[in-house]
Each structure stands twice: as C-alpha cells, then as structure tokens.
Amino acid sequence: MIEFRNVEKRYDDQTAGSALTDFNLTIGDGEFVFIIGESGAGKSTLLRLLMGEEKPTKGSVVVDGVNVGRIRPAKLPYYRRHFGMVYQDFRLLKDYTVYENVAFAQRVVGASPQGMKRRIPKILETVGMADKADSLPSQLSGGEQQRAAIARAVVNGPMYLLADEPTGNLDPAGSEEVLRLLESINRGGTTVIVVTHDAAVVDKARKRVVTLRDGSVVSDVKEGGYGDA
Ligand code: ADP
C-alpha cells in the first residue's frame, strides 16, 4: 500500500509555492490508478517522492509500512526494486536486442542463468514479443518498443508498476495495446500507476482517476474519465 500523508514538497530552489501541498493519497494493493493534471500540477514530484529520489518537506510517504524519506541512501536501490518503471521514450538499450534488454534487468538483480532462461521467454510471450526477441529497438514500432520496455519493467516481479506517459509517443492502436497490457499485468496482482495526458486511454479504461492541480488532489473518481475533475 502507498500512502502520502499530509505531504508538502517545496524544492530548495523553489521561489514561490510548493510542488505538493496538503497532499493526501492512498493507493491500495492491486489497484489501477491514473494520475492526471496539467503541467506543473505535481505529477513528477509525486513519482520522485515515491521512488525516494526526493524527500517531503513535511509529512510522509509510506510504502508497505516503510517511511520512504527515512530509507538510508545505501538501501534505496533495494527499495526501488519494488517498482517497475515505464517511460514515454521507452529507454531501451539501443544496441541490445529485446531479449538482452530484458536479460539486463534480470542480471542487475543477480538472477541465475537458469532462472533467466525460464523467465524471459515467458515474459516476452506475455507481452506478445516472443517473435521479436532478437530484434533491435530500431527495428520495432513504438508500440512494440513499449511492450518490450514493459516486459523489462515487470520481469523481476515488482509490486508496483509506474508508467510515466507510457502512450505519449504511440498512435491510437499502439496506445490501446499498451493499455490492454497494463490491465492484464494489473489483473495478475501488480498495482499499476499511470501518469498520463492521454484522455482517450483514460476514458477507455474506466479506472480510478486522480486529478492533481497546483500540488493537491482536486478529484478522485472510481471508474472515472479524463474530464471528470
Ligand atoms: P508535473 O509533473 O505535473 O508537470 P512537477 O512535479 O514537475 O509537475 O512540478 C510541480 C511544481 O514544482 C512546478 O511548479 C515546478 O516548476 C516545480 N518544480 C518541479 N521540479 C522542481 C525542481 N527540481 N526545482 C524547483 N522547482 C521544481
């Protein structure tokens, strides 16, 4: 479970206002949540606090009972293994094949070669990329690159999948594929948090929609749409 409790975040060099104020948000295990809001609303700050890249000025961010702002720097890499990350620009290693990109994520956590041989083909099957395992990112469509990136994000079995504008570079068909894949990963038990401006995707999914404005939650709707706030 993720809890933002009365969080305020003001960056050191922030002259006026705060990135987050009076910020309260609880995300339960297994939920699928969209975080939406205009540029500057505080969405990236929320993700940075969650990953322990920044600390709250006031209040606390608590993940599975752990106060994230109090985790020692040396322990942060382990804490971050609870999260799979997906980005707008995919961030695949361009000289590596799809298989090698996923394998890289497994090697970082010290997976055994036997475990990798079993797990990687399975995850590529799940994201529909088994037949592209030996392709380089440059040989793939945007939707395929993002599916490969999602495979990499979930191969280590994270509790949480955080996607930052995952459909921002995709056409409608690619966006729909990615949405369906995120939903299917969510059905498998992973909590999915998607930061997005993609109204079509939000409207299609009918999931929980949390809208931020000026650093606070202004609306939180179950099975919501993009324009509900
Ligand atoms: P969003 O991701 O919704 O666009 P951000 O979390 O990036 O919003 O920004 C929220 C507010 O915090 C904005 O006013 C922004 O200018 C400010 N901000 C973000 N990062 C920094 C930073 N590193 N230093 C100072 N101010 C920042």
PDB file of C-alpha atoms and ligand atoms in Angstrom:
ATOM      1  CA  MET A   1       0.000   0.000   0.000  1.00  0.00           C
ATOM      2  CA  ILE A   2       1.120   3.521  -0.826  1.00  0.00           C
ATOM      3  CA  GLU A   3       0.223   6.419   1.446  1.00  0.00           C
ATOM      4  CA  PHE A   4       1.000  10.106   1.024  1.00  0.00           C
ATOM      5  CA  ARG A   5       0.201  11.622   4.416  1.00  0.00           C
ATOM      6  CA  ASN A   6      -0.141  15.408   4.586  1.00  0.00           C
ATOM      7  CA  VAL A   7       2.792  15.778   2.251  1.00  0.00           C
ATOM      8  CA  GLU A   8       4.281  19.111   1.374  1.00  0.00           C
ATOM      9  CA  LYS A   9       7.147  19.313  -1.065  1.00  0.00           C
ATOM     10  CA  ARG A  10       8.997  22.511  -1.667  1.00  0.00           C
ATOM     11  CA  TYR A  11      12.206  22.276  -3.694  1.00  0.00           C
ATOM     12  CA  ASP A  12      15.238  24.093  -2.325  1.00  0.00           C
ATOM     13  CA  ASP A  13      15.324  26.498  -5.254  1.00  0.00           C
ATOM     14  CA  GLN A  14      11.560  26.890  -5.486  1.00  0.00           C
ATOM     15  CA  THR A  15      10.806  30.577  -5.022  1.00  0.00           C
ATOM     16  CA  ALA A  16       7.005  30.668  -4.858  1.00  0.00           C
ATOM     17  CA  GLY A  17       4.588  27.991  -3.672  1.00  0.00           C
ATOM     18  CA  SER A  18       5.208  24.275  -3.309  1.00  0.00           C
ATOM     19  CA  ALA A  19       5.190  21.392  -5.761  1.00  0.00           C
ATOM     20  CA  LEU A  20       2.821  19.489  -3.443  1.00  0.00           C
ATOM     21  CA  THR A  21       0.711  20.913  -0.593  1.00  0.00           C
ATOM     22  CA  ASP A  22      -1.644  19.179   1.839  1.00  0.00           C
ATOM     23  CA  PHE A  23      -1.204  16.158  -0.307  1.00  0.00           C
ATOM     24  CA  ASN A  24      -3.035  13.018   0.757  1.00  0.00           C
ATOM     25  CA  LEU A  25      -3.413   9.923  -1.356  1.00  0.00           C
ATOM     26  CA  THR A  26      -3.777   6.228  -0.599  1.00  0.00           C
ATOM     27  CA  ILE A  27      -3.313   3.548  -3.236  1.00  0.00           C
ATOM     28  CA  GLY A  28      -4.191   0.021  -2.178  1.00  0.00           C
ATOM     29  CA  ASP A  29      -2.524  -3.165  -3.348  1.00  0.00           C
ATOM     30  CA  GLY A  30      -3.784  -4.358  -6.701  1.00  0.00           C
ATOM     31  CA  GLU A  31      -5.288  -1.027  -7.744  1.00  0.00           C
ATOM     32  CA  PHE A  32      -5.053   0.545 -11.196  1.00  0.00           C
ATOM     33  CA  VAL A  33      -4.820   4.343 -10.918  1.00  0.00           C
ATOM     34  CA  PHE A  34      -4.416   7.129 -13.437  1.00  0.00           C
ATOM     35  CA  ILE A  35      -2.776  10.334 -12.203  1.00  0.00           C
ATOM     36  CA  ILE A  36      -3.706  13.274 -14.399  1.00  0.00           C
ATOM     37  CA  GLY A  37      -3.294  17.043 -14.252  1.00  0.00           C
ATOM     38  CA  GLU A  38      -1.842  19.974 -16.135  1.00  0.00           C
ATOM     39  CA  SER A  39       1.856  20.519 -16.499  1.00  0.00           C
ATOM     40  CA  GLY A  40       3.227  21.775 -13.174  1.00  0.00           C
ATOM     41  CA  ALA A  41       0.463  20.088 -11.129  1.00  0.00           C
ATOM     42  CA  GLY A  42       2.945  17.920  -9.237  1.00  0.00           C
ATOM     43  CA  LYS A  43       2.809  14.556 -11.008  1.00  0.00           C
ATOM     44  CA  SER A  44       6.572  14.126 -11.450  1.00  0.00           C
ATOM     45  CA  THR A  45       7.158  15.233  -7.884  1.00  0.00           C
ATOM     46  CA  LEU A  46       4.756  12.527  -6.706  1.00  0.00           C
ATOM     47  CA  LEU A  47       6.760   9.902  -8.617  1.00  0.00           C
ATOM     48  CA  ARG A  48      10.097  11.248  -7.315  1.00  0.00           C
ATOM     49  CA  LEU A  49       8.894  11.099  -3.701  1.00  0.00           C
ATOM     50  CA  LEU A  50       7.592   7.587  -4.221  1.00  0.00           C
ATOM     51  CA  MET A  51      10.933   6.407  -5.620  1.00  0.00           C
ATOM     52  CA  GLY A  52      12.855   8.136  -2.833  1.00  0.00           C
ATOM     53  CA  GLU A  53      14.574  10.499  -5.279  1.00  0.00           C
ATOM     54  CA  GLU A  54      13.293  13.452  -3.254  1.00  0.00           C
ATOM     55  CA  LYS A  55      12.157  13.786   0.357  1.00  0.00           C
ATOM     56  CA  PRO A  56       8.977  15.526   1.517  1.00  0.00           C
ATOM     57  CA  THR A  57       9.431  18.901   3.215  1.00  0.00           C
ATOM     58  CA  LYS A  58       6.582  17.928   5.553  1.00  0.00           C
ATOM     59  CA  GLY A  59       4.508  14.811   6.079  1.00  0.00           C
ATOM     60  CA  SER A  60       5.450  11.331   4.947  1.00  0.00           C
ATOM     61  CA  VAL A  61       5.304   8.901   2.073  1.00  0.00           C
ATOM     62  CA  VAL A  62       4.754   5.399   3.420  1.00  0.00           C
ATOM     63  CA  VAL A  63       5.075   2.315   1.230  1.00  0.00           C
ATOM     64  CA  ASP A  64       4.218  -1.058   2.742  1.00  0.00           C
ATOM     65  CA  GLY A  65       4.694   0.483   6.174  1.00  0.00           C
ATOM     66  CA  VAL A  66       8.101   1.970   5.377  1.00  0.00           C
ATOM     67  CA  ASN A  67       8.664   5.731   5.543  1.00  0.00           C
ATOM     68  CA  VAL A  68      10.388   6.318   2.208  1.00  0.00           C
ATOM     69  CA  GLY A  69      12.006   9.603   3.258  1.00  0.00           C
ATOM     70  CA  ARG A  70      13.857   7.752   6.030  1.00  0.00           C
ATOM     71  CA  ILE A  71      15.379   4.999   3.914  1.00  0.00           C
ATOM     72  CA  ARG A  72      19.175   5.200   4.037  1.00  0.00           C
ATOM     73  CA  PRO A  73      20.768   6.025   0.653  1.00  0.00           C
ATOM     74  CA  ALA A  74      22.593   2.681   0.625  1.00  0.00           C
ATOM     75  CA  LYS A  75      19.257   0.877   0.961  1.00  0.00           C
ATOM     76  CA  LEU A  76      17.424   2.845  -1.732  1.00  0.00           C
ATOM     77  CA  PRO A  77      18.428   0.574  -4.641  1.00  0.00           C
ATOM     78  CA  TYR A  78      16.801  -2.356  -2.820  1.00  0.00           C
ATOM     79  CA  TYR A  79      13.692  -0.348  -2.014  1.00  0.00           C
ATOM     80  CA  ARG A  80      13.401   0.647  -5.689  1.00  0.00           C
ATOM     81  CA  ARG A  81      13.181  -2.990  -6.700  1.00  0.00           C
ATOM     82  CA  HIS A  82       9.549  -2.847  -5.569  1.00  0.00           C
ATOM     83  CA  PHE A  83       8.901  -0.679  -8.637  1.00  0.00           C
ATOM     84  CA  GLY A  84       8.953  -1.339 -12.348  1.00  0.00           C
ATOM     85  CA  MET A  85       9.286   1.846 -14.409  1.00  0.00           C
ATOM     86  CA  VAL A  86       7.951   2.592 -17.871  1.00  0.00           C
ATOM     87  CA  TYR A  87       8.689   5.866 -19.671  1.00  0.00           C
ATOM     88  CA  GLN A  88       7.284   7.810 -22.599  1.00  0.00           C
ATOM     89  CA  ASP A  89      10.531   7.397 -24.560  1.00  0.00           C
ATOM     90  CA  PHE A  90      10.883   3.644 -23.786  1.00  0.00           C
ATOM     91  CA  ARG A  91      14.543   3.937 -22.681  1.00  0.00           C
ATOM     92  CA  LEU A  92      15.564   0.618 -24.195  1.00  0.00           C
ATOM     93  CA  LEU A  93      19.278  -0.010 -24.700  1.00  0.00           C
ATOM     94  CA  LYS A  94      19.574   0.581 -28.433  1.00  0.00           C
ATOM     95  CA  ASP A  95      22.437  -1.813 -29.175  1.00  0.00           C
ATOM     96  CA  TYR A  96      20.710  -4.652 -27.323  1.00  0.00           C
ATOM     97  CA  THR A  97      18.010  -6.946 -28.624  1.00  0.00           C
ATOM     98  CA  VAL A  98      14.629  -7.178 -26.925  1.00  0.00           C
ATOM     99  CA  TYR A  99      15.767 -10.354 -25.156  1.00  0.00           C
ATOM    100  CA  GLU A 100      19.012  -8.733 -23.994  1.00  0.00           C
ATOM    101  CA  ASN A 101      17.185  -5.646 -22.728  1.00  0.00           C
ATOM    102  CA  VAL A 102      15.039  -7.832 -20.505  1.00  0.00           C
ATOM    103  CA  ALA A 103      18.019 -10.004 -19.526  1.00  0.00           C
ATOM    104  CA  PHE A 104      19.920  -6.891 -18.468  1.00  0.00           C
ATOM    105  CA  ALA A 105      17.237  -6.065 -15.889  1.00  0.00           C
ATOM    106  CA  GLN A 106      17.474  -9.606 -14.541  1.00  0.00           C
ATOM    107  CA  ARG A 107      21.277  -9.508 -14.316  1.00  0.00           C
ATOM    108  CA  VAL A 108      21.156  -6.285 -12.299  1.00  0.00           C
ATOM    109  CA  VAL A 109      19.309  -8.148  -9.534  1.00  0.00           C
ATOM    110  CA  GLY A 110      21.608 -11.163  -9.755  1.00  0.00           C
ATOM    111  CA  ALA A 111      19.196 -13.621 -11.383  1.00  0.00           C
ATOM    112  CA  SER A 112      20.649 -17.028 -12.188  1.00  0.00           C
ATOM    113  CA  PRO A 113      21.176 -18.003 -15.858  1.00  0.00           C
ATOM    114  CA  GLN A 114      18.721 -20.908 -15.439  1.00  0.00           C
ATOM    115  CA  GLY A 115      16.096 -18.611 -13.932  1.00  0.00           C
ATOM    116  CA  MET A 116      16.577 -16.150 -16.776  1.00  0.00           C
ATOM    117  CA  LYS A 117      16.207 -18.860 -19.419  1.00  0.00           C
ATOM    118  CA  ARG A 118      12.904 -19.840 -17.904  1.00  0.00           C
ATOM    119  CA  ARG A 119      11.535 -16.412 -17.103  1.00  0.00           C
ATOM    120  CA  ILE A 120      12.460 -14.203 -20.073  1.00  0.00           C
ATOM    121  CA  PRO A 121      10.729 -16.246 -22.818  1.00  0.00           C
ATOM    122  CA  LYS A 122       7.639 -16.392 -20.611  1.00  0.00           C
ATOM    123  CA  ILE A 123       7.510 -12.651 -20.062  1.00  0.00           C
ATOM    124  CA  LEU A 124       8.119 -11.961 -23.787  1.00  0.00           C
ATOM    125  CA  GLU A 125       5.200 -14.289 -24.512  1.00  0.00           C
ATOM    126  CA  THR A 126       3.027 -12.341 -22.057  1.00  0.00           C
ATOM    127  CA  VAL A 127       3.732  -9.021 -23.797  1.00  0.00           C
ATOM    128  CA  GLY A 128       3.348 -10.547 -27.264  1.00  0.00           C
ATOM    129  CA  MET A 129       7.003 -10.050 -28.206  1.00  0.00           C
ATOM    130  CA  ALA A 130       8.261 -13.649 -28.314  1.00  0.00           C
ATOM    131  CA  ASP A 131       8.706 -13.494 -32.094  1.00  0.00           C
ATOM    132  CA  LYS A 132      10.690 -10.223 -31.799  1.00  0.00           C
ATOM    133  CA  ALA A 133      13.084 -11.401 -29.096  1.00  0.00           C
ATOM    134  CA  ASP A 134      16.092 -10.985 -31.395  1.00  0.00           C
ATOM    135  CA  SER A 135      15.080  -7.608 -32.836  1.00  0.00           C
ATOM    136  CA  LEU A 136      16.824  -4.371 -32.009  1.00  0.00           C
ATOM    137  CA  PRO A 137      14.631  -1.489 -30.750  1.00  0.00           C
ATOM    138  CA  SER A 138      15.223   0.371 -34.048  1.00  0.00           C
ATOM    139  CA  GLN A 139      13.524  -2.492 -35.890  1.00  0.00           C
ATOM    140  CA  LEU A 140      10.328  -2.179 -33.845  1.00  0.00           C
ATOM    141  CA  SER A 141       7.234   0.018 -33.904  1.00  0.00           C
ATOM    142  CA  GLY A 142       6.669   2.361 -30.965  1.00  0.00           C
ATOM    143  CA  GLY A 143       4.025   0.035 -29.538  1.00  0.00           C
ATOM    144  CA  GLU A 144       6.398  -2.923 -29.758  1.00  0.00           C
ATOM    145  CA  GLN A 145       9.206  -0.956 -28.112  1.00  0.00           C
ATOM    146  CA  GLN A 146       6.896  -0.036 -25.270  1.00  0.00           C
ATOM    147  CA  ARG A 147       5.787  -3.661 -24.846  1.00  0.00           C
ATOM    148  CA  ALA A 148       9.453  -4.669 -24.646  1.00  0.00           C
ATOM    149  CA  ALA A 149      10.001  -1.918 -22.067  1.00  0.00           C
ATOM    150  CA  ILE A 150       7.035  -3.217 -20.069  1.00  0.00           C
ATOM    151  CA  ALA A 151       8.493  -6.731 -20.175  1.00  0.00           C
ATOM    152  CA  ARG A 152      11.734  -5.322 -18.758  1.00  0.00           C
ATOM    153  CA  ALA A 153       9.813  -3.401 -16.086  1.00  0.00           C
ATOM    154  CA  VAL A 154       7.938  -6.450 -14.791  1.00  0.00           C
ATOM    155  CA  VAL A 155      10.451  -9.265 -15.302  1.00  0.00           C
ATOM    156  CA  ASN A 156      11.707  -9.004 -11.716  1.00  0.00           C
ATOM    157  CA  GLY A 157       8.162  -9.222 -10.368  1.00  0.00           C
ATOM    158  CA  PRO A 158       7.728  -5.725  -8.857  1.00  0.00           C
ATOM    159  CA  MET A 159       4.808  -4.941  -6.522  1.00  0.00           C
ATOM    160  CA  TYR A 160       4.207  -1.668  -8.349  1.00  0.00           C
ATOM    161  CA  LEU A 161       4.374  -0.675 -11.986  1.00  0.00           C
ATOM    162  CA  LEU A 162       4.806   3.085 -12.516  1.00  0.00           C
ATOM    163  CA  ALA A 163       4.235   4.324 -16.037  1.00  0.00           C
ATOM    164  CA  ASP A 164       5.067   7.941 -16.881  1.00  0.00           C
ATOM    165  CA  GLU A 165       3.190   8.927 -20.070  1.00  0.00           C
ATOM    166  CA  PRO A 166       3.503   5.378 -21.463  1.00  0.00           C
ATOM    167  CA  THR A 167       1.396   6.167 -24.540  1.00  0.00           C
ATOM    168  CA  GLY A 168       2.822   9.649 -25.180  1.00  0.00           C
ATOM    169  CA  ASN A 169       4.749   8.533 -28.280  1.00  0.00           C
ATOM    170  CA  LEU A 170       2.249   5.983 -29.595  1.00  0.00           C
ATOM    171  CA  ASP A 171      -0.515   6.017 -32.181  1.00  0.00           C
ATOM    172  CA  PRO A 172      -4.031   5.039 -31.055  1.00  0.00           C
ATOM    173  CA  ALA A 173      -3.538   1.354 -31.919  1.00  0.00           C
ATOM    174  CA  GLY A 174      -0.225   1.176 -30.039  1.00  0.00           C
ATOM    175  CA  SER A 175      -1.765   3.034 -27.100  1.00  0.00           C
ATOM    176  CA  GLU A 176      -4.629   0.586 -26.899  1.00  0.00           C
ATOM    177  CA  GLU A 177      -2.231  -2.382 -26.946  1.00  0.00           C
ATOM    178  CA  VAL A 178      -0.219  -0.855 -24.131  1.00  0.00           C
ATOM    179  CA  LEU A 179      -3.362  -0.133 -22.106  1.00  0.00           C
ATOM    180  CA  ARG A 180      -4.569  -3.727 -22.520  1.00  0.00           C
ATOM    181  CA  LEU A 181      -1.175  -4.997 -21.450  1.00  0.00           C
ATOM    182  CA  LEU A 182      -1.096  -2.787 -18.340  1.00  0.00           C
ATOM    183  CA  GLU A 183      -4.587  -4.027 -17.471  1.00  0.00           C
ATOM    184  CA  SER A 184      -3.531  -7.627 -17.859  1.00  0.00           C
ATOM    185  CA  ILE A 185      -0.464  -7.082 -15.662  1.00  0.00           C
ATOM    186  CA  ASN A 186      -2.769  -5.456 -13.107  1.00  0.00           C
ATOM    187  CA  ARG A 187      -5.077  -8.496 -13.188  1.00  0.00           C
ATOM    188  CA  GLY A 188      -2.023 -10.544 -12.258  1.00  0.00           C
ATOM    189  CA  GLY A 189      -1.885  -8.605  -8.975  1.00  0.00           C
ATOM    190  CA  THR A 190       0.588  -5.802  -9.711  1.00  0.00           C
ATOM    191  CA  THR A 191      -0.502  -2.327  -8.600  1.00  0.00           C
ATOM    192  CA  VAL A 192      -0.382  -0.082 -11.681  1.00  0.00           C
ATOM    193  CA  ILE A 193       0.019   3.711 -11.538  1.00  0.00           C
ATOM    194  CA  VAL A 194      -0.122   5.594 -14.826  1.00  0.00           C
ATOM    195  CA  VAL A 195       0.708   9.294 -15.141  1.00  0.00           C
ATOM    196  CA  THR A 196      -0.822  10.494 -18.384  1.00  0.00           C
ATOM    197  CA  HIS A 197      -2.301  13.237 -20.553  1.00  0.00           C
ATOM    198  CA  ASP A 198      -3.914  10.667 -22.830  1.00  0.00           C
ATOM    199  CA  ALA A 199      -7.646  11.340 -22.496  1.00  0.00           C
ATOM    200  CA  ALA A 200      -8.553   8.550 -24.926  1.00  0.00           C
ATOM    201  CA  VAL A 201      -6.719   5.944 -22.859  1.00  0.00           C
ATOM    202  CA  VAL A 202      -8.184   7.165 -19.553  1.00  0.00           C
ATOM    203  CA  ASP A 203     -11.701   7.238 -20.987  1.00  0.00           C
ATOM    204  CA  LYS A 204     -11.363   3.776 -22.475  1.00  0.00           C
ATOM    205  CA  ALA A 205     -10.040   2.183 -19.286  1.00  0.00           C
ATOM    206  CA  ARG A 206     -12.664   3.419 -16.760  1.00  0.00           C
ATOM    207  CA  LYS A 207     -10.312   3.034 -13.802  1.00  0.00           C
ATOM    208  CA  ARG A 208      -9.651   5.186 -10.773  1.00  0.00           C
ATOM    209  CA  VAL A 209      -8.668   8.700 -11.887  1.00  0.00           C
ATOM    210  CA  VAL A 210      -6.849  11.060  -9.502  1.00  0.00           C
ATOM    211  CA  THR A 211      -6.589  14.640 -10.734  1.00  0.00           C
ATOM    212  CA  LEU A 212      -3.904  16.982  -9.382  1.00  0.00           C
ATOM    213  CA  ARG A 213      -3.969  20.751  -9.560  1.00  0.00           C
ATOM    214  CA  ASP A 214      -1.422  23.122  -8.034  1.00  0.00           C
ATOM    215  CA  GLY A 215       0.050  20.329  -5.943  1.00  0.00           C
ATOM    216  CA  SER A 216      -3.145  18.926  -4.450  1.00  0.00           C
ATOM    217  CA  VAL A 217      -5.682  16.234  -5.270  1.00  0.00           C
ATOM    218  CA  VAL A 218      -8.755  18.011  -6.643  1.00  0.00           C
ATOM    219  CA  SER A 219     -10.678  14.941  -7.677  1.00  0.00           C
ATOM    220  CA  ASP A 220     -10.510  11.188  -7.127  1.00  0.00           C
ATOM    221  CA  VAL A 221     -13.056   9.180  -9.084  1.00  0.00           C
ATOM    222  CA  LYS A 222     -13.636   5.422  -9.300  1.00  0.00           C
ATOM    223  CA  GLU A 223     -14.117   4.203 -12.848  1.00  0.00           C
ATOM    224  CA  GLY A 224     -13.596   7.775 -13.980  1.00  0.00           C
ATOM    225  CA  GLY A 225     -12.973   9.635 -17.206  1.00  0.00           C
ATOM    226  CA  TYR A 226     -10.465  12.293 -18.226  1.00  0.00           C
ATOM    227  CA  GLY A 227     -12.830  15.240 -17.911  1.00  0.00           C
ATOM    228  CA  ASP A 228     -14.407  14.318 -14.577  1.00  0.00           C
ATOM    229  CA  ALA A 229     -12.489  16.817 -12.430  1.00  0.00           C
TER     230      ALA A 229
HETATM  231  P1  ADP B   1       4.172  17.911 -13.392  1.00  0.00           P
HETATM  232  O1  ADP B   1       4.960  16.659 -13.423  1.00  0.00           O
HETATM  233  O2  ADP B   1       2.717  17.691 -13.066  1.00  0.00           O
HETATM  234  O3  ADP B   1       4.348  18.753 -14.621  1.00  0.00           O
HETATM  235  P2  ADP B   1       6.122  18.773 -11.405  1.00  0.00           P
HETATM  236  O4  ADP B   1       6.039  17.839 -10.260  1.00  0.00           O
HETATM  237  O5  ADP B   1       7.216  18.614 -12.375  1.00  0.00           O
HETATM  238  O6  ADP B   1       4.693  18.804 -12.161  1.00  0.00           O
HETATM  239  O7  ADP B   1       6.210  20.290 -10.857  1.00  0.00           O
HETATM  240  C1  ADP B   1       5.387  20.812  -9.815  1.00  0.00           C
HETATM  241  C2  ADP B   1       5.910  22.187  -9.448  1.00  0.00           C
HETATM  242  O8  ADP B   1       7.195  22.080  -8.855  1.00  0.00           O
HETATM  243  C3  ADP B   1       6.067  23.133 -10.628  1.00  0.00           C
HETATM  244  O9  ADP B   1       5.716  24.424 -10.215  1.00  0.00           O
HETATM  245  C4  ADP B   1       7.544  23.048 -10.934  1.00  0.00           C
HETATM  246  O10 ADP B   1       8.018  24.247 -11.505  1.00  0.00           O
HETATM  247  C5  ADP B   1       8.162  22.824  -9.576  1.00  0.00           C
HETATM  248  N1  ADP B   1       9.395  22.017  -9.660  1.00  0.00           N
HETATM  249  C6  ADP B   1       9.499  20.756 -10.154  1.00  0.00           C
HETATM  250  N2  ADP B   1      10.767  20.309 -10.046  1.00  0.00           N
HETATM  251  C7  ADP B   1      11.481  21.320  -9.475  1.00  0.00           C
HETATM  252  C8  ADP B   1      12.859  21.463  -9.101  1.00  0.00           C
HETATM  253  N3  ADP B   1      13.757  20.478  -9.263  1.00  0.00           N
HETATM  254  N4  ADP B   1      13.237  22.641  -8.541  1.00  0.00           N
HETATM  255  C9  ADP B   1      12.336  23.643  -8.340  1.00  0.00           C
HETATM  256  N5  ADP B   1      11.030  23.556  -8.657  1.00  0.00           N
HETATM  257  C10 ADP B   1      10.604  22.415  -9.226  1.00  0.00           C
END
